[in-house]
Each structure stands twice: as structure tokens, then as C-alpha cells.
Short mmCIF file of C-alpha atoms and ligand atoms in Angstrom, two decimals:
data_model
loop_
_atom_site.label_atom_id
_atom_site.label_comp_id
_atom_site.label_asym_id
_atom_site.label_seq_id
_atom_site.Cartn_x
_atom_site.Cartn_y
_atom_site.Cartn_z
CA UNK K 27 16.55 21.57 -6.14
CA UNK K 28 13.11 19.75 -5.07
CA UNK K 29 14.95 16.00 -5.44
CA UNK K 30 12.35 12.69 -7.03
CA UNK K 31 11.60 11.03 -3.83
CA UNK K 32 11.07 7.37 -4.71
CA UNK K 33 11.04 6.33 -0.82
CA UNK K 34 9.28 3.13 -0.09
CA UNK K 35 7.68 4.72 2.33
CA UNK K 36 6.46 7.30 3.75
CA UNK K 37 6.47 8.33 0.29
CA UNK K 38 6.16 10.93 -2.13
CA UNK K 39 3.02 13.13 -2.14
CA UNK K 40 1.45 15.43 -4.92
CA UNK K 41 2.31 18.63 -4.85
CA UNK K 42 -1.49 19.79 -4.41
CA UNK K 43 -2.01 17.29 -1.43
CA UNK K 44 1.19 19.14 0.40
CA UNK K 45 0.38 22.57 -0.74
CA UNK K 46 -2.79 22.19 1.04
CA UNK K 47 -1.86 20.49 3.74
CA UNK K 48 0.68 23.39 4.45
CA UNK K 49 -2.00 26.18 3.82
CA UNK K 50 -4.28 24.45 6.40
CA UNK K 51 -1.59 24.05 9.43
CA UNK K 52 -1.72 27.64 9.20
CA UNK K 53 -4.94 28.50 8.71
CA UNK K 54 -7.63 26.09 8.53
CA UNK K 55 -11.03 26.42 6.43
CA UNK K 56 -10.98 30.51 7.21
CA UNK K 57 -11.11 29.54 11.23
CA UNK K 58 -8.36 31.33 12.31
CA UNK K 59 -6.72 28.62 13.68
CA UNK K 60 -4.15 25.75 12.68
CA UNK K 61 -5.48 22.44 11.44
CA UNK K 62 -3.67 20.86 14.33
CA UNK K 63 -5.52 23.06 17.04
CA UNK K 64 -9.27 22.71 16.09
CA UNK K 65 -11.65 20.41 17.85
CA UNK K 66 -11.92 17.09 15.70
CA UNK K 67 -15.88 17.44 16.46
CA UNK K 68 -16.08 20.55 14.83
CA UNK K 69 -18.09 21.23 11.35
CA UNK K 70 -15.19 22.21 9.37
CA UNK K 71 -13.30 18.89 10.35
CA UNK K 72 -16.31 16.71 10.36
CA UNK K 73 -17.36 17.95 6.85
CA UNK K 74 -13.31 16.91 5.73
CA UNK K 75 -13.79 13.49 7.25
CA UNK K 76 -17.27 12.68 5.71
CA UNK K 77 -15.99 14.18 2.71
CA UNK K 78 -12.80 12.10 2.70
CA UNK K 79 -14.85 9.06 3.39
CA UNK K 80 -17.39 9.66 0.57
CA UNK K 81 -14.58 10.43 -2.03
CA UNK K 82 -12.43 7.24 -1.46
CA UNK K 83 -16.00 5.41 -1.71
CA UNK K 84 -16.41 6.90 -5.22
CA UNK K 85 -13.14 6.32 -6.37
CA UNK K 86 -12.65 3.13 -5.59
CA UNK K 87 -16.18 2.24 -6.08
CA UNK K 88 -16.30 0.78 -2.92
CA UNK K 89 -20.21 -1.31 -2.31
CA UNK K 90 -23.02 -0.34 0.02
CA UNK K 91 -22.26 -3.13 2.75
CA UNK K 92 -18.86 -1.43 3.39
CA UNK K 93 -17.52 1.23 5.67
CA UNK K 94 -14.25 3.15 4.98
CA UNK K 95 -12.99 3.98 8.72
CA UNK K 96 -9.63 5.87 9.74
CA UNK K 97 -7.43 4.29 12.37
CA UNK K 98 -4.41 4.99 14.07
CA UNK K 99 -1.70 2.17 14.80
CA UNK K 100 -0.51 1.35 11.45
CA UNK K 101 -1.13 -1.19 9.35
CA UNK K 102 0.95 -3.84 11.80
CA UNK K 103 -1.82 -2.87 14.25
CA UNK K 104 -4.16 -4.81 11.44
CA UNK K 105 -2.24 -7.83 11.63
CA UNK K 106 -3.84 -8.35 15.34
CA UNK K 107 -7.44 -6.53 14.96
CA UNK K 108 -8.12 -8.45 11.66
CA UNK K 109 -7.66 -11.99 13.34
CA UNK K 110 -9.18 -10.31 16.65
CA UNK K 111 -12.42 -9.59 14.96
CA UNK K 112 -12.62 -12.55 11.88
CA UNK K 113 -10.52 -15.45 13.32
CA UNK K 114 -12.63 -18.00 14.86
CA UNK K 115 -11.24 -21.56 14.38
CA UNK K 116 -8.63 -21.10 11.20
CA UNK K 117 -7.54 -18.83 8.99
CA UNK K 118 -5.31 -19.60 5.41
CA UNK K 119 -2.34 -17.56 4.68
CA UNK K 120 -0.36 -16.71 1.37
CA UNK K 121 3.54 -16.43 2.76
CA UNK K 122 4.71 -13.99 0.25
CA UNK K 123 7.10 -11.66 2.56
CA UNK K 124 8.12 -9.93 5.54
CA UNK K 125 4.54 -8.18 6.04
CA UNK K 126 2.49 -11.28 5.24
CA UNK K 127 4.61 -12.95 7.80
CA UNK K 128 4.11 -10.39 10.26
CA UNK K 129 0.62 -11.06 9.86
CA UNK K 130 0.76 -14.95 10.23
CA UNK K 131 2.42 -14.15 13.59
CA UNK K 132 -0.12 -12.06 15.27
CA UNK K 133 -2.90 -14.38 13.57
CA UNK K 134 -1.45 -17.27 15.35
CA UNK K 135 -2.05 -15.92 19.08
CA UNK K 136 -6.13 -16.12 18.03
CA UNK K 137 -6.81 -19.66 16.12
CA UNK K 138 -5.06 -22.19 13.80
CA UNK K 139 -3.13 -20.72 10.76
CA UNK K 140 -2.42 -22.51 8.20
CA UNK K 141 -0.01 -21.42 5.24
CA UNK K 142 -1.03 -22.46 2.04
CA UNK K 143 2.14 -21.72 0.39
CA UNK K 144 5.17 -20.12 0.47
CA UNK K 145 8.40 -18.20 -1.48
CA UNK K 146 10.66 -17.96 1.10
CA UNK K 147 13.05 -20.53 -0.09
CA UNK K 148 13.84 -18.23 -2.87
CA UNK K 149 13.67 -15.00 -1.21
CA UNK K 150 10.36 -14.02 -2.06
CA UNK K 151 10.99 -13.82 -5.86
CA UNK K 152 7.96 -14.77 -7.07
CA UNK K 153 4.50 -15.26 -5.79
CA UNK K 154 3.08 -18.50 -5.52
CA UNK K 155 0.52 -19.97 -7.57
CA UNK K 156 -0.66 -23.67 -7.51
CA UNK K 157 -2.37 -24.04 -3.88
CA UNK K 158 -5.34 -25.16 -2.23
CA UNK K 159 -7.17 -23.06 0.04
CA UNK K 160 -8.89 -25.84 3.10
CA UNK K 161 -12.78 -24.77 2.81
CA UNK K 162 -13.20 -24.70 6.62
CA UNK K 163 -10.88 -21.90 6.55
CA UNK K 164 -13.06 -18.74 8.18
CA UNK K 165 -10.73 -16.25 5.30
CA UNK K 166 -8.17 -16.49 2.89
CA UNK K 167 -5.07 -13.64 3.65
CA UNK K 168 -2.83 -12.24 1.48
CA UNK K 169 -0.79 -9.34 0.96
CA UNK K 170 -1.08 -7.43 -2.65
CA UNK K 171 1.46 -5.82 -2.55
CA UNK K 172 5.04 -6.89 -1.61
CA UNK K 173 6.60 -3.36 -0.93
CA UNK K 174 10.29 -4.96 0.21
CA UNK K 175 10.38 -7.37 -2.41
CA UNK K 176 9.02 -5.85 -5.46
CA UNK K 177 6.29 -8.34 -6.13
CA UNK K 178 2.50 -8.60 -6.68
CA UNK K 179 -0.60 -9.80 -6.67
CA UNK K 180 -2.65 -8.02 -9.62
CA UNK K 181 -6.00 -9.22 -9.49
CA UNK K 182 -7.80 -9.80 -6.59
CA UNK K 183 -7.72 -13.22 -5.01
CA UNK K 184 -10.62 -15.43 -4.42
CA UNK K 185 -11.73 -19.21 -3.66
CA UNK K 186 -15.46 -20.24 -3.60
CA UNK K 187 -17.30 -17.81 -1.48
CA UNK K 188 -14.45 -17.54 1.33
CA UNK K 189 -13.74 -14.35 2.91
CA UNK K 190 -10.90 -12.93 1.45
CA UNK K 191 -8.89 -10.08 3.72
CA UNK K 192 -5.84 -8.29 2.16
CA UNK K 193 -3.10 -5.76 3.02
CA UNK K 194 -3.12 -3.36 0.01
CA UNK K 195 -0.84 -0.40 2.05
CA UNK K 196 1.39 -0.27 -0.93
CA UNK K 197 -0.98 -0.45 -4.05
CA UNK K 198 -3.84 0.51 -2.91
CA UNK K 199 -5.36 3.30 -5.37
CA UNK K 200 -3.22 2.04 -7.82
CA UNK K 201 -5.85 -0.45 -9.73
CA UNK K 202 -9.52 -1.03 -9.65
CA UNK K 203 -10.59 -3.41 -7.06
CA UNK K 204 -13.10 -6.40 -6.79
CA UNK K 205 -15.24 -5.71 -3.26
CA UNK K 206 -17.07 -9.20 -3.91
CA UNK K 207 -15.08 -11.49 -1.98
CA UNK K 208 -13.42 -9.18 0.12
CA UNK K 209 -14.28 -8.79 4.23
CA UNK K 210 -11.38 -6.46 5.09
CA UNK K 211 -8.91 -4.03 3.43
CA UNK K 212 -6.57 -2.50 5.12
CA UNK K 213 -3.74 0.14 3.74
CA UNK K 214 -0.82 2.09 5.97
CA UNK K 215 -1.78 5.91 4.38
CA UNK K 216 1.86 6.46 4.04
CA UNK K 217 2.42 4.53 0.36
CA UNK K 218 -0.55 5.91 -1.27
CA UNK K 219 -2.33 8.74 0.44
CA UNK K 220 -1.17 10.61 3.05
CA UNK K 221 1.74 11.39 5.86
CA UNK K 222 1.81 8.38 8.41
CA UNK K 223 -0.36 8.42 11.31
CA UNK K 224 -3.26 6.93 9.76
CA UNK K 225 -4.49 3.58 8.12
CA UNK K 226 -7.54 3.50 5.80
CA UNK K 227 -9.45 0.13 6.89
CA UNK K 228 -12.16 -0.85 4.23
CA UNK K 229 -14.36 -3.30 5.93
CA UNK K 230 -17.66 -5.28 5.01
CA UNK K 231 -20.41 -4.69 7.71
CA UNK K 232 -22.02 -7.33 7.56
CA UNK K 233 -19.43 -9.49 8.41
CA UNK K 234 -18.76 -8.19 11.64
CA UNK K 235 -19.56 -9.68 14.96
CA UNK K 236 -19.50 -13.40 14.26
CA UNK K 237 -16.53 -14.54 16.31
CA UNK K 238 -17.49 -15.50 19.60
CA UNK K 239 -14.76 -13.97 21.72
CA UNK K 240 -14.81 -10.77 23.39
CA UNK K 241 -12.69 -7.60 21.74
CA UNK K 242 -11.93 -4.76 23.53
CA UNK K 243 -13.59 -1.79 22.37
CA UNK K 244 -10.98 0.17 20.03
CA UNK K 245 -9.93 -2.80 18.56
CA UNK K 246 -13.12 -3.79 17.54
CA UNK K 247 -14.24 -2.74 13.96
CA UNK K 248 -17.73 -2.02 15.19
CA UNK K 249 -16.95 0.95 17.21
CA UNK K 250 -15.22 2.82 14.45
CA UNK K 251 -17.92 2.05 12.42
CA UNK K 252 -20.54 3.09 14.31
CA UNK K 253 -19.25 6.56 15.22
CA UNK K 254 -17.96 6.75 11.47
CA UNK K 255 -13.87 7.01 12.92
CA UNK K 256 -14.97 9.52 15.73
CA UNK K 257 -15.36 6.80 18.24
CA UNK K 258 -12.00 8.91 20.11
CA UNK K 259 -9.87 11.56 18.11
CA UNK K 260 -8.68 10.51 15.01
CA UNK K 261 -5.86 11.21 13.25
CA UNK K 262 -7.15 14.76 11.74
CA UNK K 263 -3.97 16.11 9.75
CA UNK K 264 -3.23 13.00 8.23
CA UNK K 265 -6.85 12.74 7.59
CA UNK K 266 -7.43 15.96 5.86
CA UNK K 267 -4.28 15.34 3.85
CA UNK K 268 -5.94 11.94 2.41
CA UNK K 269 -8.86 13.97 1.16
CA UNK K 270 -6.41 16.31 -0.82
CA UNK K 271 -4.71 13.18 -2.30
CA UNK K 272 -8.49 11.52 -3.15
CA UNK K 273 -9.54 14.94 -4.17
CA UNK K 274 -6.54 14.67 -6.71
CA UNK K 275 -6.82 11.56 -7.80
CA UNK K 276 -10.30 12.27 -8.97
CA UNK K 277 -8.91 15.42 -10.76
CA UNK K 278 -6.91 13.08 -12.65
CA UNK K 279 -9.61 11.01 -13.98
CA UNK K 280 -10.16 8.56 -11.20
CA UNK K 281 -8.88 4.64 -10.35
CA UNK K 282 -8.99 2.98 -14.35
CA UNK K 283 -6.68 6.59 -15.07
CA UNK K 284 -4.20 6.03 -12.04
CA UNK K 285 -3.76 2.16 -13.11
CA UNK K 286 -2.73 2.95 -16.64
CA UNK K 287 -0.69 5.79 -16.00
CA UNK K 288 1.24 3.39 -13.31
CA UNK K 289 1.41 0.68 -15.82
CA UNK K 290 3.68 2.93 -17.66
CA UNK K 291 6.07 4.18 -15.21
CA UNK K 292 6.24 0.53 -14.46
CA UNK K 293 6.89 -0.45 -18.50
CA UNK K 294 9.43 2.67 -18.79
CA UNK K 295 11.61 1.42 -15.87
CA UNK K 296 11.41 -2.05 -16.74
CA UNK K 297 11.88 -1.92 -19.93
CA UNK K 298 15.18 -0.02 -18.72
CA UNK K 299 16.44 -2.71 -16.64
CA UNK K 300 15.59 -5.50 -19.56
CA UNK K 301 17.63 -3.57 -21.87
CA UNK K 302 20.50 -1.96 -20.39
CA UNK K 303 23.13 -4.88 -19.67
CA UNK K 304 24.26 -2.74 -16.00
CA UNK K 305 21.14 -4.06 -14.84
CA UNK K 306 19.03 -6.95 -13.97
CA UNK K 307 15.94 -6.99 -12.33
CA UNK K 308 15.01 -9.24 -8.93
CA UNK K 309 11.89 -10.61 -9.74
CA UNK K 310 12.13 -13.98 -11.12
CA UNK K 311 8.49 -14.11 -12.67
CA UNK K 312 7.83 -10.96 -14.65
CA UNK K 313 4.40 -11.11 -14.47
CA UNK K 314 4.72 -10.55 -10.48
CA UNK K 315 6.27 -7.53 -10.91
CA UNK K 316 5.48 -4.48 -9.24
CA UNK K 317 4.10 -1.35 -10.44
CA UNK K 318 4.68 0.31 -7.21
CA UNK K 319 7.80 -1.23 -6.15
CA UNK K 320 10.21 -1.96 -8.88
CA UNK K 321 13.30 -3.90 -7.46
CA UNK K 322 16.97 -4.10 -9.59
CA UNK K 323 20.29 -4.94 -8.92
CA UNK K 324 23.43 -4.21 -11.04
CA UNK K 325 24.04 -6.95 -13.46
CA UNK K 326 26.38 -9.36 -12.19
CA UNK K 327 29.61 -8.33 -14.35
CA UNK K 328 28.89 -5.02 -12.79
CA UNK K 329 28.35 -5.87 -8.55
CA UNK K 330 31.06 -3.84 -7.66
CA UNK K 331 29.21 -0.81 -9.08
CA UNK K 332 26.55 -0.40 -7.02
CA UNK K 333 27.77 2.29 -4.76
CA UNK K 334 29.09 4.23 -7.21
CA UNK K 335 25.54 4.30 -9.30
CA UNK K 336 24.18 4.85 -6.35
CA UNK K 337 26.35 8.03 -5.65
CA UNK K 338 25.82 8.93 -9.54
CA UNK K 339 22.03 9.00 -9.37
CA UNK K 340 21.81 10.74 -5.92
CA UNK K 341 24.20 13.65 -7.85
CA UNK K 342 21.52 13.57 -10.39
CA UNK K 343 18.66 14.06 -8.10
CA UNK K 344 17.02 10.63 -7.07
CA UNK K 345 16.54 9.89 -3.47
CA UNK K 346 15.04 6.85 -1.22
CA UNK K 347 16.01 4.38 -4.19
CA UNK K 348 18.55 1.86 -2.10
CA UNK K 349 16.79 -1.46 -1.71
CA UNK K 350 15.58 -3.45 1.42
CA UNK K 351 18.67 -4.13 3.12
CA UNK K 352 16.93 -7.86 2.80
CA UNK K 353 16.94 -7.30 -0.88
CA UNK K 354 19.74 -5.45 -1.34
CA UNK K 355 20.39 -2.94 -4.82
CA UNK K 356 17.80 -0.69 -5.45
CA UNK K 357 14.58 -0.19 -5.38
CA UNK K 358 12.67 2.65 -7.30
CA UNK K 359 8.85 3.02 -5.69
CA UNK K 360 6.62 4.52 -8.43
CA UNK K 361 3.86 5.72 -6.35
CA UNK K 362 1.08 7.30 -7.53
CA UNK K 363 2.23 10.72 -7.16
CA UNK K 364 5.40 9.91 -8.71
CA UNK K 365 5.37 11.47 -11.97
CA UNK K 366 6.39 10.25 -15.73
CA UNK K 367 9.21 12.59 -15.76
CA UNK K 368 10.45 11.49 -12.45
CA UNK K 369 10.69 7.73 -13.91
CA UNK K 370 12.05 9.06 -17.01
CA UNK K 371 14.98 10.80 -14.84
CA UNK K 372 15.71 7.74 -13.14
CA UNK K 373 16.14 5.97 -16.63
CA UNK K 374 18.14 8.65 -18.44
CA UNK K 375 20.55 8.57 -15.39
CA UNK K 376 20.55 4.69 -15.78
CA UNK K 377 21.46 5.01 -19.50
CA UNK K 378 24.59 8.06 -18.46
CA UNK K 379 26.10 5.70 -16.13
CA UNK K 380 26.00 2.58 -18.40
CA UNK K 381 27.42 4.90 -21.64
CA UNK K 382 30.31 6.37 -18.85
CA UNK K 383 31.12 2.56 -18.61
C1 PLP F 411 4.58 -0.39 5.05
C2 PLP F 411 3.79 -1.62 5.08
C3 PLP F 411 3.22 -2.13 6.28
C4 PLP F 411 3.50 -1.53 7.63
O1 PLP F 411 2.80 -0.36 7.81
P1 PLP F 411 2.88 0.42 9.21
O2 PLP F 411 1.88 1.51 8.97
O3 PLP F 411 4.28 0.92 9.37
O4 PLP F 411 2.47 -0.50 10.29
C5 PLP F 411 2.43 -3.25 6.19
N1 PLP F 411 2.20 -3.87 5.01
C6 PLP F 411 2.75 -3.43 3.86
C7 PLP F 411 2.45 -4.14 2.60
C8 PLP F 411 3.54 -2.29 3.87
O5 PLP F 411 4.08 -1.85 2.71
#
């Protein structure tokens, strides 16, 4: 039995995005050869990697002064090249979680940072609200998306005419977003779009090349730019498995269609853990909750339950739903290619366990 994946990450994929993925290791574009053995500079995987790029520019209607490039390192490699290439003096961060934190650190070893608030003292719970963002600050970070703790930021951040630069790996594709104030996007493929091994970096051109220190060339945005992510070999399998998901996503009627139908898996599984008294959810502000990453517990009457839920819906097919070990309890990511049904398991299973009890 094919089990629902709800894994955090790497994630669940459509079943298109994988079936093609699979047809291509073996035998790429009619070439005879395996996806993984071509030459990166050929025209069958140049056309996939202009075609990837112009697809995730349509569906995320991404402006003319930005460049979608494909990098290797991960997202955590961000957290260095985004201060690298945009930190000059100081730089403002939101402290909403482990990965936001992770940025703050690598920020620090290139200029003054300065978090402007934070929910740590209640374990990232909520996200912070009422703060003000210095003016002489060269960008305003923040991550969207709080993938461990189940939070986020739904509309896009902005103060004045600062830069803004955000970590999206977990939600990108999942709403519309607002380019204006935006410098840099960055998202891990693995949540959203495709196998690890690649990180889809949305970045504004014209904002590059005003620090004044000197970055070595791969970690400088410029060079991927300029040679349109062929400035050394890219990641090509992960790459051609991103244009499957984008081709899919437009199949399904493009960004506005992928935010409602997440806001329903979202409202299904919530509305689960409102109701049914086993459960409780961890976010303490509802309207920070996640509709990638929805985080429960069981309802304290019921703590000493957990494992055996947890056996009961891994019998029934779920897998990759055990929470952060920061978090604890479960978490159920709702990715895009999760589909209705596969929430609708989840909650059935939730309602057997709690009528067993
Ligand atoms: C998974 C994740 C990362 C880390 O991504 P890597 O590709 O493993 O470096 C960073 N930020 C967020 C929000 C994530 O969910």
C-alpha cells in the first residue's frame, strides 16, 4: 500500500512529477541515455532549465527586475550568501524559530544584526507582531514559514521602502506573493518542488552589487545570474523534477488555485483538532497557523496516548507525522501535493481513535 507521506521534509511529491522523473532516469527526452548521464550543456537539458525558469516566473508572477536561479547548498547555504551579498552595515531580523535563528547566526559574521522581536520565550507559539523595524537597516528578514513550529507569516512583510528578504522553503507555491518589497527569496526545493539537492533563489537584479566587500565567485548572486544557473553544473535531476512539479501546478489552475485548495486541507485538519477533545493544537494564535505545517498534541487528559495514536495511525497508513522532537506530538505537513483525501484519512483515523476511547 502506497502510505500518505506527510514528512516535513523532503516531502511528498505528485505522482506526475515522480512518474516523470522515473521515466527520464531511464531514458531522457528520446536520447538514449539517463537523465543523470547527459551533459548539463546540452539542448535537451538547457531547454528543461529555461523552461523550468520561465514556468515558475509565470506562476508565481514573478516581475521583470528578477531572476529565478538554481543553486546547490541548501537553503542554510542562504543564510551566509544573503548577508554576503546584501549586508553592508545592519540588517533587522524577525526571531520566529530555529531557521530564522540559523540565519541571524551566519548574518552576524558580516555586519550588525539586530532582532526586532522575538517568540522564543514561549516556544515559538506565535509570531510576533508589534515591532519597529530601525530605518538604517540595509533589509528586513524573516522567515514565512515556520516548518518546525507550525506557524506563519501569511502576507508578505514590508516597512517603508526597505528591502525585505525571506525564507519561503516551506510555503513557497503555496500563496500568491507580493515581489514589491522583496530583494531575495530563497526556498530549499525539498518542501514544495522537488527531491533535495537544489534551492530555488528568486532575486531582484537590480539590487545586486551594492555592498562594498568582495564575494567569492559562487557565492555571489551575480554569477548565477549571469550564466542563468550554468555558471558550473547544476543540480540537473532535481532540476528537471521542479519543472514537472511547476508544469503540474499550472495543470491545476496555477498559484490563487494551490492557495485555496491548501486553505482547506488546512480548515479540514484544524477544524479536527478544535473539535475532537483527544486533541489540541500548538499554536497559541490561530491566525498564525500553518497551512503547510499543522502542529497538534494530544489533549492533556490524554498525554499518555500519544504513542499509541501514533502506532494507530501508522497501522492506518500515515507516515512522517511525529513532531519536531523540539515540539514534540505531531505534526501533519499538508504540502502541496498532499491531496484532500490524504487530509481526510488523517482525520477519519483521528475520529476512530477518539470513538475507541
Ligand atoms: C527545511 C528548511 C530549511 C533548511 O533547508 P536545507 O535545504 O536543508 O538547508 C531552511 N528554512 C526552512 C524554513 C526550512 O523549512
Amino acid at each position: 500500500m502506497k502510505k500518505i507521506n506527510f514528512s516535513a521534509g523532503p516531502s511528498i511529491l505528485s505522482e506526475f512529477a515522480i512518474q516523470e522523473t522515473a521515466k527520464a532516469v531511464i531514458d531522457f527526452a528520446g536520447t538514449g541515455l539517463s537523465l543523470m548521464e547527459v551533459s548539463h550543456r546540452g539542448k535537451e537539458f538547457t531547454a528543461v532549465i529555461n523552461e523550468a525558469r520561465a514556468l515558475i516566473k509565470e506562476i508565481l508572477e514573478i516581475p521583470e527586475d528578477f531572476e529565478v536561479v538554481f543553486l546547490g547548498g541548501g537553503a542554510s547555504l542562504q543564510f551566509c550568501m544573503a548577508p554576503f551579498n546584501f549586508l553592508e552595515k545592519k540588517a533587522s531580523f524577525l526571531d520566529t524559530g530555529t531557521w530564522a535563528n540559523k540565519a541571524i547566526k551566519e548574518a552576524k559574521l558580516f555586519g550588525e544584526v539586530n532582532v526586532v522581536a522575538s517568540s522564543k520565550a514561549d516556544n515559538y507559539t506565535y509570531i510576533p507582531k508589534d515591532y519597529d523595524v530601525p530605518a538604517d537597516s540595509d533589509y528586513f528578514y524573516y522567515c514565512t514559514n515556520n516548518t518546525i513550529y507550525g506557524t506563519e507569516t501569511k502576507k508578505d512583510l514590508s516597512f517603508g521602502n526597505m528591502p525585505v528578504i525571506a525564507d519561503m522553503s516551506s510555503d513557497i507555491f503555496s500563496r500568491r506573493i507580493d515581489f514589491t518589497h522583496y530583494d531575495l527569496i530563497f526556498a530549499g526545493a525539498q518542501k514544495n518542488l522537488a527531491p533535495a539537492g537544489v534551492t530555488l533563489v528568486i532575486v531582484r537584479k537590480s539590487a545586486l552589487g551594492r555592498v562594498s566587500r568582495a564575494i567569492p565567485t559562487m557565492l555571489d548572486y551575480r554569477t548565477h545570474v549571469d550564466k542563468e544557473s550554468m555558471f558550473n553544473t547544476p543540480p540537473v535531476l532535481p532540476i528537471f523534477t521542479a519543472l514537472q512539479t511547476a508544469k503540474w501546478y499550472k495543470q491545476l489552475g496555477g498559484i490563487d488555485a494551490l492557495h485555496k485548495i491548501n486553505e482547506e486541507k488546512a480548515a479540514l485538519l484544524y477544524d479536527e483538532i478544535d473539535n475532537n477533545r483527544m486533541f489540541k493544537g500548538t499554536v497559541t494564535c490561530k491566525e498564525d497557523r500553518s497551512i503547510m505545517n499543522v502542529c497538534f498534541v494530544m489533549a492533556d487528559e490524554y498525554k499518555d496516548l500519544e504513542d499509541e495514536f501514533y502506532q494507530f495511525a501508522t497501522a492506518a497508513g500515515m507516515s512522517g507525522f511525529k513532531g519536531h522532537r523540539s515540539v514534540g506530538g505531531f505534526r501533519a505537513s499538508l504540502y502541496n501535493a498532499m491531496p484532500i483525501s490524504g487530509v481526510q484519512a488523517l482525520v477519519d483515523t483521528m475520529k476512530k481513535f477518539a470513538a475507541l476511547k
